[in-house]
Each structure stands twice: as structure tokens, then as C-alpha cells.
Coordinates of C-alpha atoms in Angstrom, one line a residue:
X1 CA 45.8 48.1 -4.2
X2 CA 49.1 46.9 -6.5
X3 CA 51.3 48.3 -3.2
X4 CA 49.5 46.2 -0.9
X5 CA 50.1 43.2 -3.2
X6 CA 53.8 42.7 -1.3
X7 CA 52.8 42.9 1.7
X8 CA 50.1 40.2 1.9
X9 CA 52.5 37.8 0.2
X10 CA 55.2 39.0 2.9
X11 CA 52.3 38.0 5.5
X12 CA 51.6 35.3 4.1
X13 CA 55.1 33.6 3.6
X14 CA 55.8 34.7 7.1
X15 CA 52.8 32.6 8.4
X16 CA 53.3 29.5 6.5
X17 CA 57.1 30.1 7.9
X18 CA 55.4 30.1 11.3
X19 CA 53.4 27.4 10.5
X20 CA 56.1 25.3 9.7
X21 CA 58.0 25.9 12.6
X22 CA 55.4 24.5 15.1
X23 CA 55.5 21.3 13.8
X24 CA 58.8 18.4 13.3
X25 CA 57.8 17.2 9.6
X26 CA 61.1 17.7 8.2
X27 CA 62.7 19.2 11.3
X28 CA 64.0 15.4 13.4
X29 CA 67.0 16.1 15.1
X30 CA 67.8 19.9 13.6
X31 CA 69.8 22.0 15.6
X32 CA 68.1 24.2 17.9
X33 CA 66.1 26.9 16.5
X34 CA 65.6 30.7 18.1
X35 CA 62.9 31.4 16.2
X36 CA 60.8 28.3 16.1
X37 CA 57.8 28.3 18.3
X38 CA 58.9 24.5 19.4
X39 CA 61.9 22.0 19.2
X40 CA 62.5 19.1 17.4
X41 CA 66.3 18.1 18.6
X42 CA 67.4 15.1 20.4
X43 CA 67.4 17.4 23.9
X44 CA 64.0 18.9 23.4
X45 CA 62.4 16.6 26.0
X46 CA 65.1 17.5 28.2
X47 CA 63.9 20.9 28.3
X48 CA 60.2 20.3 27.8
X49 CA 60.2 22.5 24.2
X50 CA 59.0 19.8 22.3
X51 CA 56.6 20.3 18.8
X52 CA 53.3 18.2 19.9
X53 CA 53.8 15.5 17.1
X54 CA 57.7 15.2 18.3
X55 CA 57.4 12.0 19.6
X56 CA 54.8 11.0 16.3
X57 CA 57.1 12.2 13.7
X58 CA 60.6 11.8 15.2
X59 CA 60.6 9.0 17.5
X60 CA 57.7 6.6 16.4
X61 CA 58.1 3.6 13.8
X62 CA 58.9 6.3 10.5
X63 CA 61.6 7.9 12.0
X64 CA 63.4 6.4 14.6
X65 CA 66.0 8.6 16.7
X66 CA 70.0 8.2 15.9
X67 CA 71.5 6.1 17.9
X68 CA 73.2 7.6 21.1
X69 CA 76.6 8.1 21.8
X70 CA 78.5 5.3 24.1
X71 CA 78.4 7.4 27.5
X72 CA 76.0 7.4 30.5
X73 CA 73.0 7.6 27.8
X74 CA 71.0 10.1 30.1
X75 CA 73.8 12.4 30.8
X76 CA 75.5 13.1 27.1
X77 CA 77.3 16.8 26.7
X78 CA 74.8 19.0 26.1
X79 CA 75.4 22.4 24.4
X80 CA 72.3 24.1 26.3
X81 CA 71.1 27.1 23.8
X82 CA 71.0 30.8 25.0
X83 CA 67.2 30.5 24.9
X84 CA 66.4 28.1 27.4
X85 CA 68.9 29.9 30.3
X86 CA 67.4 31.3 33.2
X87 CA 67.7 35.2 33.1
X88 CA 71.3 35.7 34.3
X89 CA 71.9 37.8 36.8
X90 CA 74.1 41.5 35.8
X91 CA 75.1 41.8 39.7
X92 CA 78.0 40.2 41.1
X93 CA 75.9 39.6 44.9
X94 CA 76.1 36.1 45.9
X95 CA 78.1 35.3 43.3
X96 CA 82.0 36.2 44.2
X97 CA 84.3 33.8 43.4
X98 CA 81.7 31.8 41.2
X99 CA 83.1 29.7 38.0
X100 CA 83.4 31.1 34.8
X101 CA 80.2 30.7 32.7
X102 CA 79.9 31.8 29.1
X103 CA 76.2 32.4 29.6
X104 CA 76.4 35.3 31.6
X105 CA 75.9 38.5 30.8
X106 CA 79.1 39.8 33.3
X107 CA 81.4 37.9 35.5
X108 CA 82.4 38.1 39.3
X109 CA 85.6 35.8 39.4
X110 CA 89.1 36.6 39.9
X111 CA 90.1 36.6 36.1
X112 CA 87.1 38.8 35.0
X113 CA 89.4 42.7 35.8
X114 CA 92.1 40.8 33.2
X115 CA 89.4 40.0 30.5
X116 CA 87.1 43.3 30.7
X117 CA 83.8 41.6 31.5
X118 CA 83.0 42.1 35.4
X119 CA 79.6 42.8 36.5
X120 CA 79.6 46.9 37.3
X121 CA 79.3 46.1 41.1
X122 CA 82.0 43.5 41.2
X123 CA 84.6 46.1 42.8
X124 CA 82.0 47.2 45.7
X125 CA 80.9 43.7 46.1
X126 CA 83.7 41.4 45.3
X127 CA 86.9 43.7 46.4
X128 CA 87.0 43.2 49.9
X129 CA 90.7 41.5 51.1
X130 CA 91.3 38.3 51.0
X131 CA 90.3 38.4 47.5
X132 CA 92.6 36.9 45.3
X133 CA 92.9 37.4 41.8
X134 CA 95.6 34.7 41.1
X135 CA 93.9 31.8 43.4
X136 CA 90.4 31.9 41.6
X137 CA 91.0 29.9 38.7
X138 CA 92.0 26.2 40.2
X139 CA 94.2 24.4 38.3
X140 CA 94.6 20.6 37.3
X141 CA 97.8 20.4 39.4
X142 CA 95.9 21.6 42.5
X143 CA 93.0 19.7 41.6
X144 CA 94.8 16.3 41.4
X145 CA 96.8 17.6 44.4
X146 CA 93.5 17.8 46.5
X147 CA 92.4 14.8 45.1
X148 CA 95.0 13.2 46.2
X149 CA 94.9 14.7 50.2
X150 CA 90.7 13.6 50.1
X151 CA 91.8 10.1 48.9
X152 CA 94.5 9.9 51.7
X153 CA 92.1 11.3 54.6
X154 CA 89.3 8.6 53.9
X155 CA 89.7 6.9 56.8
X156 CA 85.9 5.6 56.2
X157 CA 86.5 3.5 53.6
X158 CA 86.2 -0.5 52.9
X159 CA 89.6 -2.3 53.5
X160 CA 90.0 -5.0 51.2
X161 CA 88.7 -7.5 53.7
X162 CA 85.2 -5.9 54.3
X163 CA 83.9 -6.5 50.2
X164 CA 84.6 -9.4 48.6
X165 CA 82.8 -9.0 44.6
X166 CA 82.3 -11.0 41.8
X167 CA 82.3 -9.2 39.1
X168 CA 82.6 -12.3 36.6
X169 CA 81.9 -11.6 32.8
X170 CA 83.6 -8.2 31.4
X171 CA 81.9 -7.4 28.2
X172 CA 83.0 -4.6 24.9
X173 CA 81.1 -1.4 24.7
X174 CA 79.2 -2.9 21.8
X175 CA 77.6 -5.5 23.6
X176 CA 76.1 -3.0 26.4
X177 CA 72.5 -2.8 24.4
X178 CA 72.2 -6.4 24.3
X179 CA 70.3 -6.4 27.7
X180 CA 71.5 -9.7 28.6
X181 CA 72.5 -11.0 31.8
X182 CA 75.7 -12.5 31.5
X183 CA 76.3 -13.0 35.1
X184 CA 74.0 -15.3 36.8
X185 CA 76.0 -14.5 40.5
X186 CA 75.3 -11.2 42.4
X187 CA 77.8 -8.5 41.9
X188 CA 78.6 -8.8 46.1
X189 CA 79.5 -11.9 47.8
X190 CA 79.9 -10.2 50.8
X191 CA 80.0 -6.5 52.6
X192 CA 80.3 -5.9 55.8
X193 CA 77.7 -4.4 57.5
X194 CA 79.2 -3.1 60.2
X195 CA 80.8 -0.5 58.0
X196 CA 77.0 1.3 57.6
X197 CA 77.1 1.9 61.3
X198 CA 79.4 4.5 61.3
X199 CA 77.6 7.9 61.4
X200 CA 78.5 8.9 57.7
X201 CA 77.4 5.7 56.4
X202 CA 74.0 5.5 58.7
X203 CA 73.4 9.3 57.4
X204 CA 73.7 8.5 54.1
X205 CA 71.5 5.7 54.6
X206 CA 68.6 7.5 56.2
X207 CA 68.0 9.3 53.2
X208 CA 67.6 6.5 50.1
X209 CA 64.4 6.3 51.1
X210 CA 63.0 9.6 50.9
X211 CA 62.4 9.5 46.9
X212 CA 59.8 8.7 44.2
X213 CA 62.1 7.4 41.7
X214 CA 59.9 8.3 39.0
X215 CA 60.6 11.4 37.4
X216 CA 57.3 13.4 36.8
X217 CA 55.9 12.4 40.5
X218 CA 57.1 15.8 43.2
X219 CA 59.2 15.3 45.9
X220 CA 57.5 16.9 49.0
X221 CA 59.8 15.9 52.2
X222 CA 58.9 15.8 55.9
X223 CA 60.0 18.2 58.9
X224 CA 62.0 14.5 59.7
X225 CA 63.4 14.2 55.9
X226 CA 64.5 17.7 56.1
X227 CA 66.3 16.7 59.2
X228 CA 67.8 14.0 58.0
X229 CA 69.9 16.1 55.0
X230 CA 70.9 18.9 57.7
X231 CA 72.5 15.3 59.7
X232 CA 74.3 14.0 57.0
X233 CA 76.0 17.5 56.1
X234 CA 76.5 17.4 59.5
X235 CA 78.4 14.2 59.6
X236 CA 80.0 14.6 56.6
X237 CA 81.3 18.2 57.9
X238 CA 83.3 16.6 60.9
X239 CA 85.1 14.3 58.6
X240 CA 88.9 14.6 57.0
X241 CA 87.9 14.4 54.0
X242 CA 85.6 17.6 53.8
X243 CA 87.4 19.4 56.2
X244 CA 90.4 18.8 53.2
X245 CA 88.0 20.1 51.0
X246 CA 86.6 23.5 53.1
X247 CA 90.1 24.0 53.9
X248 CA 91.0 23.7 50.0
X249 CA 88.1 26.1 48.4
X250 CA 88.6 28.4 51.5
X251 CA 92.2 29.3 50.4
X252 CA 90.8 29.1 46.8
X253 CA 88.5 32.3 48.1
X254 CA 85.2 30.4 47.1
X255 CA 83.9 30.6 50.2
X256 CA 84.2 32.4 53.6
X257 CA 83.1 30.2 55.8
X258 CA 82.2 26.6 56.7
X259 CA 78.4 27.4 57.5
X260 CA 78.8 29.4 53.4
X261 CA 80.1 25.8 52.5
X262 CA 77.4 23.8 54.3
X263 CA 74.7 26.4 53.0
X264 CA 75.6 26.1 49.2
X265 CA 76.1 22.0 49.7
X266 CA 72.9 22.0 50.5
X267 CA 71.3 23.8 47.9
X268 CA 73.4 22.5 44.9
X269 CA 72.7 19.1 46.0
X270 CA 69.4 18.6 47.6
X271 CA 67.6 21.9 46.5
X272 CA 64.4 20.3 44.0
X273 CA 63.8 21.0 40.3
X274 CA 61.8 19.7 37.8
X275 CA 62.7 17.2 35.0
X276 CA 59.4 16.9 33.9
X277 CA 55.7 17.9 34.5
X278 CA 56.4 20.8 36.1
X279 CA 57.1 19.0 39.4
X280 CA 59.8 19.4 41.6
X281 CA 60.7 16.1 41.3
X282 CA 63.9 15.6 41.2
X283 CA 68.0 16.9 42.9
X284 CA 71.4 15.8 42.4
X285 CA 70.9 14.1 45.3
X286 CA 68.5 11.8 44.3
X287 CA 69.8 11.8 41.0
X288 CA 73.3 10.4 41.8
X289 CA 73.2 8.7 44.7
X290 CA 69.4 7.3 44.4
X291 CA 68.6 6.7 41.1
X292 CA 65.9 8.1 39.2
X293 CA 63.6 6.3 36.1
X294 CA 62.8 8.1 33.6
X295 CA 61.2 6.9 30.0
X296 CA 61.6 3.7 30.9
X297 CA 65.2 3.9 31.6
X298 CA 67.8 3.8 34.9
X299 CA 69.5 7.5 35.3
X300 CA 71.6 8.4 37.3
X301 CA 72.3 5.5 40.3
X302 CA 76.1 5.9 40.7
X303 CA 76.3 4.6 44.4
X304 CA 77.4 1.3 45.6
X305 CA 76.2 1.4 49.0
X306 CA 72.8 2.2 47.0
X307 CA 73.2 -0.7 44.8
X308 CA 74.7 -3.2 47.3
X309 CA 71.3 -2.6 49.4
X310 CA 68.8 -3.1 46.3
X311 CA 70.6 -5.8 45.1
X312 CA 70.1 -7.7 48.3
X313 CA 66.6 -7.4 48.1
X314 CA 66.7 -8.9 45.0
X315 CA 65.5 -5.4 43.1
X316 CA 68.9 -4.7 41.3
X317 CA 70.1 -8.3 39.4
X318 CA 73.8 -7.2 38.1
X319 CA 74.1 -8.4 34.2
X320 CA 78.2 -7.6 33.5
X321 CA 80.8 -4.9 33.3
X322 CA 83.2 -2.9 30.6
X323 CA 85.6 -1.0 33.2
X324 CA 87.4 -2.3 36.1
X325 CA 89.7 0.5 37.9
X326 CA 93.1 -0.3 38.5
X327 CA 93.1 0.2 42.1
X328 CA 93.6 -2.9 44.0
X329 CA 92.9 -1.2 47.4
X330 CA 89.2 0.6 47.6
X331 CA 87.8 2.5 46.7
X332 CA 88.1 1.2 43.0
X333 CA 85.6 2.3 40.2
X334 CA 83.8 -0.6 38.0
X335 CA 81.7 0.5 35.3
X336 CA 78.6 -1.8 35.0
X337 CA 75.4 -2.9 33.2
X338 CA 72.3 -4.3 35.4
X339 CA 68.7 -4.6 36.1
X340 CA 66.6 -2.5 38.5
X341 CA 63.3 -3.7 39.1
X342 CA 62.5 -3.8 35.5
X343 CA 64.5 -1.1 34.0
X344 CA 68.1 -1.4 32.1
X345 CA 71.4 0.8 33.3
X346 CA 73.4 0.5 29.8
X347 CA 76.1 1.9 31.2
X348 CA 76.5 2.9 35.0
X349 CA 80.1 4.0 36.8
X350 CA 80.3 3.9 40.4
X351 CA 83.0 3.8 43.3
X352 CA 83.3 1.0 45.0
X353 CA 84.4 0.7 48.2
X354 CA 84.4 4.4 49.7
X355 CA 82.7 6.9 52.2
X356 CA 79.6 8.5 51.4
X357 CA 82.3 11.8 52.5
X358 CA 84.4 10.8 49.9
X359 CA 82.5 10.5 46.8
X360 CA 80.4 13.4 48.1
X361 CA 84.0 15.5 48.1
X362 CA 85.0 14.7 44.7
X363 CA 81.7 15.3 43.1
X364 CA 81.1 18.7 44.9
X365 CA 84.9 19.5 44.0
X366 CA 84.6 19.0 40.5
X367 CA 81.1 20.7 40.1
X368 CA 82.8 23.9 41.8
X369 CA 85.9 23.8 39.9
X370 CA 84.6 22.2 36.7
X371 CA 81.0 22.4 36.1
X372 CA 79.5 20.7 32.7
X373 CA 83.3 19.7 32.3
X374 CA 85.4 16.6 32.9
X375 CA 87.3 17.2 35.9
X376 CA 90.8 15.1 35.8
X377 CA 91.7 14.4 39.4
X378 CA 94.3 12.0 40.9
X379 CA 93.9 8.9 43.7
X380 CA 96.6 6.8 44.5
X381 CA 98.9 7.9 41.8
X382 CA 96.6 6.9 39.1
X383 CA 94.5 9.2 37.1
X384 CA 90.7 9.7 37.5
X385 CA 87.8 11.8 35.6
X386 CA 84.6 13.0 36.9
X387 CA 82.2 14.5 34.4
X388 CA 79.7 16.7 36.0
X389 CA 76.6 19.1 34.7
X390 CA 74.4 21.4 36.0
X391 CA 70.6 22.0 35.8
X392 CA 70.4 24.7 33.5
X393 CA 66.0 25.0 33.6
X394 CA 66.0 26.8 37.3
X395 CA 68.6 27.9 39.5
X396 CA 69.0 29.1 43.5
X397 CA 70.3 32.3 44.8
X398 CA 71.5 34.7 42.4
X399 CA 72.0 32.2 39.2
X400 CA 73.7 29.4 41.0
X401 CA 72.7 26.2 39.3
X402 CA 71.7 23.0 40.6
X403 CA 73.5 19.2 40.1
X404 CA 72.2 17.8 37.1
X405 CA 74.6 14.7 37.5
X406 CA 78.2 13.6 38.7
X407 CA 80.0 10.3 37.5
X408 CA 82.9 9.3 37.3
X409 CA 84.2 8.9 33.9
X410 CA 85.2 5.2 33.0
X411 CA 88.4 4.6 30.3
X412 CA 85.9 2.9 27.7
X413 CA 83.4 6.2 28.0

């Protein structure tokens, strides 16, 4: 009976170690924990890992969160633990050419012969000519060299003449949770319309109104909603600027041919996923360009065209900025705060001024070459960042991950 005596305190000690582990007492804003049967750090809503009293113990009146880093407050670097990626994939198929990601298991990019860590079927699968070893990883120099040929081709975008904004009081970064509107004036005096008539701008258009806004509520689109995303890769596809790009990742060896191109685009951008509830209620697309609410906050909403059209329907009132570009052509970049319908953007970066092509170019540029990274591209001889991440809870394909968000990375962020 004495020999057994060890093993029921083992048991025991395990379980109240168990126990403790299922609930936050003691556990607000801990790193991430393997073992633990539920989270309680700052990204476990993110990822839907949550202990039940999380929100009692570590959000409500005892113990409040810790104040959030100055950034787009929705989209702060997150280090996504081992535990909550998808199963990666050990085959290279479908995935030649991909970006490096630490995640996986085995790698199917030029560079992974040098470092030892290819998939076993990269040499069947990802060997066949035209395969590059030296063109796979892009460099900054040819990414602000592209950059710089997309910004040149946008023949779309606003001359100075066709916006006229008012952009009135710039506040600091320390003023941005005030949630006071320090700009009684509209953000644009005046746009001209007939810009939106050109088949880019009317594609784009056509699809701002195919979303719930509301994360938690599913997406479910028509046979004409459908239709409308396979026109505006359509129309974006005949343009300069993502022929530039094509042309660009084709001679990179990421992909091998336009309708591969189209076919990804599509996917990465309006393919669904769930950021909460289980629904598929949510896409890059939506995301970015759109504008999502979720907890009571703006996310995401990085579009001017978007904002222009909300705000003259008296939905989006514009409260101030912290970031005007240095571009005095367009497109420029302003970094702003404002009001939509109810709910506060702290801090929301947009281009102003340019093509749906364009901005859709640089963000699908920088989420191929630099995904979950800042991408440092050039426009007009002045330097710009885009900070993109990908949706790391379900992916397409073999492993290929979804846009979480794209924005352009303002001086003050």
C-alpha cells in the first residue's frame, strides 16, 4: 500500500496542475502555453483558445488588459505558436516557389537545396527548367525596383485636380484614444466621380456591398457576387500595373502562368475564413478594402474609394490625422482617425488617390514576397512600407494561407 502512496500524490498534483490550467486566475496575459487545456494571452480571442472566465478574470473591471501598442490596434505582430498552425504539409505539390516559412516541416523554395531542409519530393516536383535557384528569394532592391515600375504604370490614378481634401487638424500619436472629433469639415471636398466609371474603379465598386461587416455573421455570396470578383480580376488583369506585376513574379519563377496568377489572387484574397463563431465570415478582401467590426471596434478599412463613398452618406464622419505622405502628386498616404457608424478607427492608413490595380498590386506583392513582414518598397523616389499577415487558423490548397490584412505602414506606426 506505502508504494502506491507516490503515485496517488503524482495523480493528484498532476490533476490540480490540470485544473489550474483550464482556468486564467493568475494566468492574464502569460505567454502561450502547450500544455494548457486553454489560453489566457492577449491573442487568445484571436484564435478562439480562450479559458471560459477569460474575459471575467482578465478583461473585466479587476484586471484590465495592458494597453496596446500604437499600431493598427487589430493587426499588431503576432508570434502565432506552433500549436495553433494548420498541419503543414511535408510535400512540395502546389507549393514550388512558395516563401520561406519557419513553420513548415520542409521547404520547396529555391534556397531550401543550400540550407538542407527541402521536402523529399521537391526534386521530382519542383526541378523542372525554368527553375531558378538564385531568382527565388526577391530582394529589397528588386522590390523597390518593381515598386517603382507599378507606381509609374498607374495610369488610373487621381490627378491632382480630380480630389481636393481637407484634412485640417493633425494630431500626436498620444491623442489617437481620445475619440474626439477635431475636425468638424469632411475629409473630401471634392472627388470626381467620373474617375469610378472606368472599369477598374466600377469593379471595385460592385463588390463593397457584398459584406456583413460584422465579424461572427457568414458570408454566403450569390452566383452574381461570385461573378462580380471573377470581373474585377478581370479588369485588374488587363491593366499596366498587374501586367508589371505577372511579368515581375513570372521571371521571379512564382508562378507559370497568368490564369496560376489569377487563380491564387483569388483565393488569397477573396477565399472565406472564420474570425469568429466558426463562420466563414470574413477575407482579405473584405477585410482591407471593406472594413470589418469586430468587438466594438473598426478593422481593417484601408480604402479611400471605400471611405470617400461612406463618408458621403454621412456613415464615416472623419475626426483628424497623425501621418501625411510626402507625395504631393497621388496617390499619397494619410494616416487617419474617424467614425463609422458608431465605431472608432484609432488609427487607419490608406492611399489616397490611386487605382483599385494599384493598391491591389502592392498589397499582393508584399504578401508574396514578404508575408507577416514589413515590405519596404519605393514610389516616386521616396520610401514606402507595407506590413502584411496571413491567416494562420485555415489555409487553401496545399498550406497556402489566406490575407489576414495589408496596410501601409505610416512614419508615426
Amino acid at each position: 500500500m506505502r508504494a502506491c502512496v507516490p503515485l496517488i500524490v503524482a495523480i493528484l498534483f498532476s490533476l490540480a496542475w490540470a485544473g489550474k490550467l483550464e482556468s486564467c486566475a493568475s494566468r492574464c496575459n502569460e505567454k502561450f502555453h502547450r500544455d494548457a487545456a486553454c489560453q489566457c494571452d492577449r491573442q487568445c480571442p484571436r484564435h478562439g483558445d480562450c479559458c471560459e472566465d477569460y474575459e471575467h478574470v482578465c478583461t473585466g473591471e479587476e484586471g484590465p488588459e495592458e494597453p496596446e501598442p500604437f499600431l493598427e490596434l487589430e493587426e499588431e505582430p503576432v508570434e502565432t505558436p506552433a500549436g495553433h498552425l494548420y498541419s503543414a504539409p511535408s510535400s512540395c505539390r502546389d507549393r514550388c516557389h512558395e516563401a520561406f516559412d519557419r513553420h513548415q516541416p520542409c521547404h520547396c523554395n529555391a534556397r531550401c537545396p543550400e540550407f538542407g531542409n527541402c521536402c523529399t519530393d521537391f526534386e521530382s516536383l519542383c526541378g523542372h527548367e525554368g527553375f531558378s535557384y538564385s531568382s527565388d528569394a526577391i530582394t529589397k532592391e528588386e522590390l523597390q525596383s518593381i515598386s517603382e515600375k507599378i507606381y509609374r504604370a498607374d495610369v488610373n490614378k487621381a490627378q491632382k485636380e480630380d480630389i481636393i481634401l481637407n484634412s485640417q487638424n493633425r494630431i500626436s500619436p498620444s491623442e489617437t484614444r481620445d475619440q474626439v472629433d477635431r475636425c468638424p469639415e469632411p475629409l473630401f471636398t471634392y472627388v470626381n466621380e467620373k474617375l469610378f466609371s472606368k472599369p477598374t474603379y466600377a469593379a471595385f465598386i460592385n463588390l463593397l456591398n457584398n459584406y456583413q461587416r460584422a465579424t461572427g455573421r457568414g458570408e454566403h455570396f450569390s452566383a452574381q457576387q461570385l461573378a462580380e470578383q471573377d470581373a474585377f480580376l478581370r479588369e485588374v488583369m488587363r491593366t499596366a500595373v498587374m501586367k508589371e506585376l505577372y511579368g515581375f513574379l513570372r521571371h521571379q519563377n512564382r508562378y507559370g502562368s497568368e490564369q496560376e496568377f489569377v487563380n491564387d489572387l483569388k483565393n488569397m484574397w477573396f477565399g472565406l475564413y472564420s474570425r469568429g463563431n466558426e463562420e466563414e465570415d470574413s477575407s482579405g478582401f473584405e477585410h482591407v478594402f471593406s472594413g470589418e467590426i469586430k468587438k466594438g471596434k473598426v478593422t481593417g478599412f484601408h480604402n479611400w474609394i471605400r471611405f470617400y463613398m461612406q463618408e458621403k452618406e454621412g456613415l464615416v464622419d472623419y475626426y483628424s490625422h497623425i501621418y501625411d505622405g510626402p507625395w504631393d502628386s497621388y496617390p499619397d498616404v494619410l494616416a487617419m482617425q474617424f467614425n463609422w457608424d458608431g465605431y472608432y478607427k484609432e488609427v487607419g492608413s490608406a492611399f489616397i488617390g490611386s487605382s483599385p490595380e494599384f493598391e491591389f498590386a502592392l498589397y499582393s506583392l508584399c504578401f508574396i514576397a514578404r508575408p507577416g513582414k514589413v515590405c519596404q518598397l519605393s514610389l516616386g523616389g521616396y520610401p514606402l512600407a507595407i506590413q502584411t499577415y496571413p491567416w494562420d487558423k485555415s489555409t487553401y490548397g496545399n498550406g497556402k494561407k489566406y490575407i489576414a490584412t495589408a496596410y501601409v505602414v505610416s512614419s508615426t506606426q
